[in-house]
PDB file of C-alpha atoms in Angstrom:
ATOM      1  CA  MET A   1      75.626 -37.105 -21.560  1.00 81.00           C
ATOM      2  CA  PHE A   2      77.779 -39.790 -19.935  1.00 82.00           C
ATOM      3  CA  HIS A   3      76.474 -38.751 -16.514  1.00 82.00           C
ATOM      4  CA  LEU A   4      72.869 -39.333 -17.635  1.00 85.00           C
ATOM      5  CA  ILE A   5      73.684 -42.783 -19.052  1.00 88.00           C
ATOM      6  CA  ARG A   6      75.538 -43.747 -15.874  1.00 85.00           C
ATOM      7  CA  MET A   7      72.609 -42.520 -13.757  1.00 84.00           C
ATOM      8  CA  LEU A   8      70.162 -44.670 -15.775  1.00 87.00           C
ATOM      9  CA  ILE A   9      72.371 -47.767 -15.521  1.00 89.00           C
ATOM     10  CA  VAL A  10      72.897 -47.424 -11.774  1.00 88.00           C
ATOM     11  CA  GLY A  11      69.196 -46.601 -11.344  1.00 90.00           C
ATOM     12  CA  ALA A  12      68.253 -49.775 -13.227  1.00 92.00           C
ATOM     13  CA  ILE A  13      70.542 -51.871 -11.017  1.00 93.00           C
ATOM     14  CA  VAL A  14      69.154 -50.297  -7.838  1.00 93.00           C
ATOM     15  CA  GLY A  15      65.559 -50.673  -9.061  1.00 93.00           C
ATOM     16  CA  ILE A  16      66.035 -54.329  -9.999  1.00 94.00           C
ATOM     17  CA  LEU A  17      67.657 -55.095  -6.632  1.00 94.00           C
ATOM     18  CA  ALA A  18      64.857 -53.287  -4.772  1.00 94.00           C
ATOM     19  CA  ARG A  19      62.269 -55.331  -6.675  1.00 94.00           C
ATOM     20  CA  PHE A  20      64.212 -58.506  -5.863  1.00 94.00           C
ATOM     21  CA  PHE A  21      64.414 -57.787  -2.126  1.00 94.00           C
ATOM     22  CA  TYR A  22      60.835 -56.506  -1.807  1.00 93.00           C
ATOM     23  CA  PRO A  23      58.477 -59.355  -0.841  1.00 92.00           C
ATOM     24  CA  GLY A  24      55.977 -60.281  -3.520  1.00 88.00           C
ATOM     25  CA  ALA A  25      56.003 -59.831  -7.264  1.00 86.00           C
ATOM     26  CA  ILE A  26      56.678 -56.334  -8.582  1.00 88.00           C
ATOM     27  CA  HIS A  27      55.856 -56.160 -12.282  1.00 88.00           C
ATOM     28  CA  MET A  28      57.534 -53.341 -14.186  1.00 89.00           C
ATOM     29  CA  GLY A  29      59.850 -52.964 -17.125  1.00 90.00           C
ATOM     30  CA  LEU A  30      63.480 -51.941 -17.279  1.00 91.00           C
ATOM     31  CA  ILE A  31      62.793 -48.224 -17.759  1.00 91.00           C
ATOM     32  CA  MET A  32      60.406 -48.117 -14.795  1.00 92.00           C
ATOM     33  CA  SER A  33      62.994 -50.035 -12.747  1.00 92.00           C
ATOM     34  CA  ALA A  34      65.582 -47.390 -13.638  1.00 92.00           C
ATOM     35  CA  LEU A  35      63.193 -44.607 -12.629  1.00 93.00           C
ATOM     36  CA  LEU A  36      62.428 -46.480  -9.404  1.00 93.00           C
ATOM     37  CA  GLY A  37      66.163 -46.703  -8.663  1.00 92.00           C
ATOM     38  CA  ILE A  38      66.729 -43.014  -9.386  1.00 92.00           C
ATOM     39  CA  GLY A  39      63.770 -42.071  -7.178  1.00 94.00           C
ATOM     40  CA  GLY A  40      65.080 -44.443  -4.524  1.00 92.00           C
ATOM     41  CA  SER A  41      68.409 -42.640  -4.580  1.00 89.00           C
ATOM     42  CA  PHE A  42      66.681 -39.338  -3.875  1.00 89.00           C
ATOM     43  CA  VAL A  43      64.599 -40.858  -1.071  1.00 90.00           C
ATOM     44  CA  GLY A  44      67.691 -42.605   0.328  1.00 88.00           C
ATOM     45  CA  GLY A  45      69.584 -39.306   0.201  1.00 83.00           C
ATOM     46  CA  LEU A  46      66.774 -37.598   2.097  1.00 86.00           C
ATOM     47  CA  ILE A  47      66.802 -40.337   4.744  1.00 86.00           C
ATOM     48  CA  GLY A  48      70.598 -40.058   4.962  1.00 81.00           C
ATOM     49  CA  ARG A  49      70.324 -36.283   5.394  1.00 79.00           C
ATOM     50  CA  LEU A  50      67.772 -36.718   8.193  1.00 84.00           C
ATOM     51  CA  LEU A  51      69.849 -39.349  10.007  1.00 83.00           C
ATOM     52  CA  SER A  52      73.209 -37.679   9.541  1.00 77.00           C
ATOM     53  CA  PRO A  53      73.134 -33.992   8.596  1.00 72.00           C
ATOM     54  CA  GLY A  54      76.079 -32.925   6.473  1.00 66.00           C
ATOM     55  CA  SER A  55      78.129 -29.804   6.881  1.00 63.00           C
ATOM     56  CA  ALA A  56      76.746 -26.396   5.954  1.00 61.00           C
ATOM     57  CA  ASN A  57      78.806 -26.198   2.758  1.00 67.00           C
ATOM     58  CA  GLN A  58      77.565 -29.590   1.512  1.00 63.00           C
ATOM     59  CA  PRO A  59      74.331 -28.842  -0.410  1.00 59.00           C
ATOM     60  CA  PHE A  60      73.410 -32.459  -1.177  1.00 57.00           C
ATOM     61  CA  HIS A  61      73.787 -35.641   0.854  1.00 56.00           C
ATOM     62  CA  PRO A  62      74.506 -38.435  -1.624  1.00 60.00           C
ATOM     63  CA  ALA A  63      72.807 -41.724  -0.849  1.00 64.00           C
ATOM     64  CA  GLY A  64      74.923 -44.816  -0.729  1.00 83.00           C
ATOM     65  CA  PHE A  65      74.047 -47.882  -2.726  1.00 86.00           C
ATOM     66  CA  VAL A  66      72.265 -49.583   0.197  1.00 89.00           C
ATOM     67  CA  MET A  67      70.323 -46.442   1.112  1.00 90.00           C
ATOM     68  CA  SER A  68      69.250 -46.142  -2.533  1.00 91.00           C
ATOM     69  CA  ILE A  69      67.850 -49.693  -2.454  1.00 93.00           C
ATOM     70  CA  ILE A  70      66.069 -48.989   0.841  1.00 93.00           C
ATOM     71  CA  GLY A  71      64.637 -45.769  -0.622  1.00 93.00           C
ATOM     72  CA  ALA A  72      63.391 -47.639  -3.707  1.00 94.00           C
ATOM     73  CA  MET A  73      61.790 -50.310  -1.516  1.00 95.00           C
ATOM     74  CA  LEU A  74      60.092 -47.543   0.445  1.00 94.00           C
ATOM     75  CA  LEU A  75      58.725 -46.115  -2.825  1.00 94.00           C
ATOM     76  CA  ILE A  76      57.332 -49.544  -3.744  1.00 93.00           C
ATOM     77  CA  PHE A  77      55.709 -49.790  -0.313  1.00 93.00           C
ATOM     78  CA  VAL A  78      54.085 -46.354  -0.630  1.00 92.00           C
ATOM     79  CA  ALA A  79      52.882 -47.184  -4.161  1.00 89.00           C
ATOM     80  CA  HIS A  80      51.234 -50.347  -2.839  1.00 88.00           C
ATOM     81  CA  LEU A  81      49.587 -48.405  -0.022  1.00 90.00           C
ATOM     82  CA  LEU A  82      48.168 -45.908  -2.507  1.00 90.00           C
ATOM     83  CA  HIS A  83      47.203 -48.722  -4.944  1.00 81.00           C
ATOM     84  CA  ILE A  84      49.426 -47.288  -7.679  1.00 77.00           C
ATOM     85  CA  GLY A  85      50.720 -49.838 -10.136  1.00 58.00           C
TER      86      GLY A  85
END
């Protein structure tokens, strides 16, 4: 339970920072910002895995805080391209 709460809090922080750094106004609430941050962490982890593959016994490449923000900004960019939101 604590892990889920921590994930939502960190996701909200990442989502809010991604919205702040992304040029232009991004209108969404706190819950959508948290989901954006969580999705950004997954995208950032994927980018991190592609740039620096981990060892064979490491099943998941955790994204750092900066990579999570970059991943969330990439999600915003793709959403704008697809006219979502």
